[in-house]
XYZ file of C-alpha atoms in Angstrom:
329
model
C -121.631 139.557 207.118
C -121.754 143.205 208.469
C -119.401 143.903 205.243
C -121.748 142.477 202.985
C -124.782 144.515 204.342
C -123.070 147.356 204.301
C -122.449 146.918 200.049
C -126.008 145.842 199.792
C -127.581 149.242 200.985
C -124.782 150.945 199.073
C -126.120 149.465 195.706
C -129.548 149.541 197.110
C -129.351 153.764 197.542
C -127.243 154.415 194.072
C -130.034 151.940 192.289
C -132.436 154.387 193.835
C -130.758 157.298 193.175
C -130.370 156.158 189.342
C -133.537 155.774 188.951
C -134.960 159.024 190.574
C -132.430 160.713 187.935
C -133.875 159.249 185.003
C -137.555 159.890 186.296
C -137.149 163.705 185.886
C -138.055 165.839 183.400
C -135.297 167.106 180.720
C -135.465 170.604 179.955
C -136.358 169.608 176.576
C -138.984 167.916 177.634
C -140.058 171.047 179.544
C -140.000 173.267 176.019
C -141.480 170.668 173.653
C -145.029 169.282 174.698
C -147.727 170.819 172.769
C -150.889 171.249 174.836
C -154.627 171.699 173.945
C -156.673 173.416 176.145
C -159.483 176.148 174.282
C -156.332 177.322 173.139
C -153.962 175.002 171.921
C -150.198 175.926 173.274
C -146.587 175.220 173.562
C -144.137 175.532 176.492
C -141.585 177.625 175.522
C -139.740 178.297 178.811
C -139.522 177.994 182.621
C -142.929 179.889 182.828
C -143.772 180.697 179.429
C -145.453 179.487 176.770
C -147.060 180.346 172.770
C -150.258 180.561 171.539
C -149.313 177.969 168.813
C -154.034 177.330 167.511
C -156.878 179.324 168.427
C -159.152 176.986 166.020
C -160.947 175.689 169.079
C -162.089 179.305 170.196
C -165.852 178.981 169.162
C -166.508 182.774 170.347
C -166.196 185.899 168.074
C -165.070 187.957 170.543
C -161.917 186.785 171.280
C -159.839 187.702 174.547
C -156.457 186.247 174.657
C -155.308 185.246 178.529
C -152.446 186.779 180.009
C -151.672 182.786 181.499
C -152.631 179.550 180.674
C -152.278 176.805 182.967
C -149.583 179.066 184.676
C -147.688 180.050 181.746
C -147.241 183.387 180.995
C -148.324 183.875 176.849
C -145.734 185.999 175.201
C -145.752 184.648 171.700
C -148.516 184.355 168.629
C -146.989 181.700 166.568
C -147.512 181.944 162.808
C -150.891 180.621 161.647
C -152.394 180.657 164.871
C -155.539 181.957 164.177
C -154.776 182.271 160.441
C -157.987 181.809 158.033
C -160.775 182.042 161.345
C -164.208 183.023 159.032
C -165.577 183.522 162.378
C -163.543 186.076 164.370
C -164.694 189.734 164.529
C -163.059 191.219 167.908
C -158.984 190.336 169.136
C -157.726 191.391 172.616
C -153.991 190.805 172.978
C -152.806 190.694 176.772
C -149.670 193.020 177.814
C -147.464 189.898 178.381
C -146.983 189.383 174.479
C -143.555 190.291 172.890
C -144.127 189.024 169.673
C -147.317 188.391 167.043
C -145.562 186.321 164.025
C -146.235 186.319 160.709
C -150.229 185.480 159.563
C -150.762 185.039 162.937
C -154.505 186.216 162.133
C -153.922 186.826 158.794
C -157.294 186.213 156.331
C -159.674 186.730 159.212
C -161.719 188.046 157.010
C -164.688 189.332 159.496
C -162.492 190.999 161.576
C -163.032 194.588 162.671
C -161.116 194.877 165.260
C -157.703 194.785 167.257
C -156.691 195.598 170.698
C -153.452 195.419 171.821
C -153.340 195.767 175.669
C -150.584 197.932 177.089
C -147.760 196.205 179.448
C -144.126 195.949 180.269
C -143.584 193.275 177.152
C -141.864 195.329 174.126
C -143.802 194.041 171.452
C -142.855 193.141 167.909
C -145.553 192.526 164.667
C -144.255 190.404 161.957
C -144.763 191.485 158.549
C -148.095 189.838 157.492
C -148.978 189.082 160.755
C -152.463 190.742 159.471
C -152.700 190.326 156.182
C -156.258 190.116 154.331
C -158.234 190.905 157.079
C -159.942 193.041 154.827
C -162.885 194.492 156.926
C -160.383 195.139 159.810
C -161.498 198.765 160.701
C -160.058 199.828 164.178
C -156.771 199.078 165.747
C -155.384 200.319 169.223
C -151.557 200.283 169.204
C -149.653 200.722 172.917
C -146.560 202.315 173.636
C -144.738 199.021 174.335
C -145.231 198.314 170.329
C -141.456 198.781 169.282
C -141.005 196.946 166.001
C -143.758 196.524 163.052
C -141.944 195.181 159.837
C -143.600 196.231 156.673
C -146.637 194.893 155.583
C -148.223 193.641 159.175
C -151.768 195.398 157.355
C -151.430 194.544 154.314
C -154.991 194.386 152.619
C -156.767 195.662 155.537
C -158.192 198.279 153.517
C -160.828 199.295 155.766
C -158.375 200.010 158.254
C -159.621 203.483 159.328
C -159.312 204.086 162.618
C -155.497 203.297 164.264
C -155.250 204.738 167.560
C -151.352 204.925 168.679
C -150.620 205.780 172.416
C -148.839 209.352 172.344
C -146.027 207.839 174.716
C -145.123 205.436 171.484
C -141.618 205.868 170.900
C -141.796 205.087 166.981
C -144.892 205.256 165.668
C -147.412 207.969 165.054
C -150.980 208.153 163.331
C -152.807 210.779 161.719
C -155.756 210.698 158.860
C -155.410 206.413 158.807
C -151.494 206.639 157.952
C -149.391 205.113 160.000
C -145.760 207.249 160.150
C -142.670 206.483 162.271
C -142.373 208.702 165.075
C -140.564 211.663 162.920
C -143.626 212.017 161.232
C -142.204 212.261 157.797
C -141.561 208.830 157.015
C -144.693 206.596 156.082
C -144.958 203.008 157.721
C -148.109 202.009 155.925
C -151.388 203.875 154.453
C -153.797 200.601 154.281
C -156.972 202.317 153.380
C -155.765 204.503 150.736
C -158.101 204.633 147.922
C -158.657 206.979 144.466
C -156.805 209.817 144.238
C -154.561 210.469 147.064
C -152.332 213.495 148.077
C -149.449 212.725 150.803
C -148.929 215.542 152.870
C -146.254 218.386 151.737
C -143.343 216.980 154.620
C -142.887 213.290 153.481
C -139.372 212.330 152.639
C -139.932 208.161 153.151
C -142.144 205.500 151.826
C -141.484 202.222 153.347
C -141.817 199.013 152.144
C -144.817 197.605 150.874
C -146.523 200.923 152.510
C -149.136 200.911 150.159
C -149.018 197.301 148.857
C -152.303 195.721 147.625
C -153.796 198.733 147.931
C -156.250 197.931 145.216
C -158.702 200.780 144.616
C -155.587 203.455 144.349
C -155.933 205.101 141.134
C -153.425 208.198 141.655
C -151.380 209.441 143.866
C -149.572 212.637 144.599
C -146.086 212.636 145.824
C -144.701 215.486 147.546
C -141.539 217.130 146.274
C -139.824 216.728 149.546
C -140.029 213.049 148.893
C -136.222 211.185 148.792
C -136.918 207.645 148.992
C -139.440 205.046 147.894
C -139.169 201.607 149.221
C -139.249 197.957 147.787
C -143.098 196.521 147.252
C -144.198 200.215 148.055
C -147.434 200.099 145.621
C -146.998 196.639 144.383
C -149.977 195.166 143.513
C -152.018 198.551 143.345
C -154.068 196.978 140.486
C -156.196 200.460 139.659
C -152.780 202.738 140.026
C -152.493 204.314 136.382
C -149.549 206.916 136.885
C -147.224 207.942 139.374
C -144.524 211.096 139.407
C -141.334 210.572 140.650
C -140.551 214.197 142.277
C -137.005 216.035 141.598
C -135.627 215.473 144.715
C -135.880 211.774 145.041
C -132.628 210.278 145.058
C -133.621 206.232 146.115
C -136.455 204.210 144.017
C -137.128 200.555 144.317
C -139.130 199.400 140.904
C -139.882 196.729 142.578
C -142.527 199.432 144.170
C -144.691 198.731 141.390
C -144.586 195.101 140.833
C -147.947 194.578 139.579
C -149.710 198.032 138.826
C -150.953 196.049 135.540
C -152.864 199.737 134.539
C -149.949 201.537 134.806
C -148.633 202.918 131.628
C -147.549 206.007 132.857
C -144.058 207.170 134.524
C -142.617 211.027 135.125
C -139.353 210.553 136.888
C -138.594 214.260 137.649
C -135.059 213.792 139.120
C -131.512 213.227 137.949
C -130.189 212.356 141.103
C -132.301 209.068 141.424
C -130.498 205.397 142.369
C -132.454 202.552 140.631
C -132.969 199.387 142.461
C -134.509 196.448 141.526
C -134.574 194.036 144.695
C -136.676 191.939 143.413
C -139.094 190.768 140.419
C -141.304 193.777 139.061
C -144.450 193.541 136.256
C -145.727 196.345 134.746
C -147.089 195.182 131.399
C -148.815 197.859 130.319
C -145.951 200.519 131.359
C -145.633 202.227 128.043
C -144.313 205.362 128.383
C -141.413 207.117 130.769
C -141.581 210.737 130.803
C -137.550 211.724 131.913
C -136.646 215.305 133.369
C -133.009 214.831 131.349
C -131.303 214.123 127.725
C -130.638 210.868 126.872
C -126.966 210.884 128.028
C -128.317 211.646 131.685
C -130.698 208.925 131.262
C -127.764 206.195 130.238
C -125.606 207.810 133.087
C -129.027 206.564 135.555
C -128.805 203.143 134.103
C -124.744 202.988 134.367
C -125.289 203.875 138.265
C -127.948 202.048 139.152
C -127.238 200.132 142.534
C -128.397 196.394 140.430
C -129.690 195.991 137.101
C -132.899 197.491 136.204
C -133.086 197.306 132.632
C -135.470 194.186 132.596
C -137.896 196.660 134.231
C -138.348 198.892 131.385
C -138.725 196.030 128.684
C -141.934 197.361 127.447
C -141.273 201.034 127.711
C -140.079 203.906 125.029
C -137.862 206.734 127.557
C -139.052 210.206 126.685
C -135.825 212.168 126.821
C -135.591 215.848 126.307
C -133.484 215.229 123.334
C -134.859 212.100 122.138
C -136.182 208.753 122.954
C -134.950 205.675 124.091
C -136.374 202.401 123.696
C -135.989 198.953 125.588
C -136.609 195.687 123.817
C -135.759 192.772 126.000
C -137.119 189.567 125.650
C -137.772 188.125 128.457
């Protein structure tokens, strides 16, 4: 009898034990849940979660928390406040190490962006902006690390970008935003008519000046060596552009949809064509090139992919003749 006791509490305790096992939380379950509070959120660690829909904000002003609920907010997911008519003012906390792409991008009333300083590294996603077209100020910290090309594009009122002096990698002056050597060009969002870039540029990023619409002209300085993928693409009003003589990298993809450009002056001979992706000019008439036409072919022979699709509508002014590509495309 005392035997059978004994077994009874023995399956008793492991029947107890089994089931205050399966009672508890996985740490999936811990990560997953989506929760909606003003802001809607999503776990994403042990004491961390992402702002995943700020939709429910009805404010203008908007302050984001450094916690929710306890969680520490270190992420802006993609989308979260993407298309808000509504929003004029963003305060990002300290705690936030990364704003992903068109995580406000087409808030279209918004004028401005403050990124609060804090131990977090921070990282902006390209596009993570994008269209907020009447965005006008934005205060960068130190902690900001990492912007991939094209977090502004088509803020074109973007004026006034205040970067902390202890920023490691970025620098502003005159609305441009440079990397920290001050000779390479991140992004110039507002640029507009005819502009001049100052006499020590040697790098144009990519997409630096993409979709900036009411650029006409632009002067490149001669110290200039590379121009970057998506660099002017979709500079609708650009009509010409010189390519100086010591540029030795150009992406045509920089000018993927400059439909009023019909002019090109490539000053160098030392120049590597790229083509990294799709590029429209369909009014580009006329090349203007430094060289004869055997230096010209010797270009095209070297170029790092082919390019030749790129000049489909264009007659190469060689100093010895001219050149003509007829593709059908």
């Amino acid at each position: 009898m005392k035997l059978k006791s004994v077994g009874f509490v023995v399956i008793l305790l492991c029947t107890i034990c089994l089931f205050s096992v399966s009672c508890q939380p996985s740490n999936a379950d811990k990560i997953k849940p989506v929760i909606k509070t003003e802001l809607a959120y999503k776990i994403t660690g042990e004491n961390t979660c992402a702002i995943i829909q700020g939709s429910i904000i009805t404010d203008s002003d908007v302050t984001i928390p450094e916690q929710i609920d306890g969680y520490t907010v270190t992420t802006i997911e993609s989308n979260a406040f993407g298309d808000r008519k509504d929003i004029t003012s963003i305060t990002i906390p300290g705690t936030v190490s990364s704003i992903e792409r068109f995580a406000f991008g087409n808030c279209i009333k918004l004028e401005s962006v403050v990124i609060e300083e804090g131990i977090a590294a921070l990282t902006i996603a390209s596009d993570a902006f994008i269209g907020c077209n009447n965005l006008k100020k934005v205060m960068i910290p130190s902690r900001v690390d990492l912007m991939l090309p094209g977090a502004f594009t088509e803020c074109n009122k973007l004026t006034e970008i205040s970067i902390d002096k202890e920023n490691k990698q970025y620098y502003a002056k005159d609305s441009i935003i440079f990397y920290k050597d001050k000779k390479s060009i991140y992004a110039y969002p507002s640029a507009s008519g005819r502009c001049v870039l100052p006499k020590n540029v040697v790098y144009i990023e990519d997409r630096a000046f993409r979709c900036c619409t009411q650029l006409t002209s632009i002067i490149l300085p001669d110290s200039l060596t590379t121009i970057g993928g998506a660099a002017f693409e979709f500079c609708f009003n650009l009509e010409s552009i010189t390519i100086p003589s010591e540029t030795t990298y150009l992406d045509l993809s920089a000018f993927n949809g400059c439909d009023k450009l019909t002019e090109l002056t490539i000053l160098s001979k030392k120049l590597e064509l790229d083509l990294t992706s799709r590029s429209s000019c369909p009014r580009l008439s006329d090349i203007s090139f430094c060289g004869t036409k055997k230096e010209w072919n010797a270009l095209m022979n070297n170029s790092i992919s082919p390019v030749d699709s790129f000049f489909a509508t264009a007659v190469i002014h060689c100093t010895d003749g001219n050149i003509s590509y007829r593709i059908n495309l």
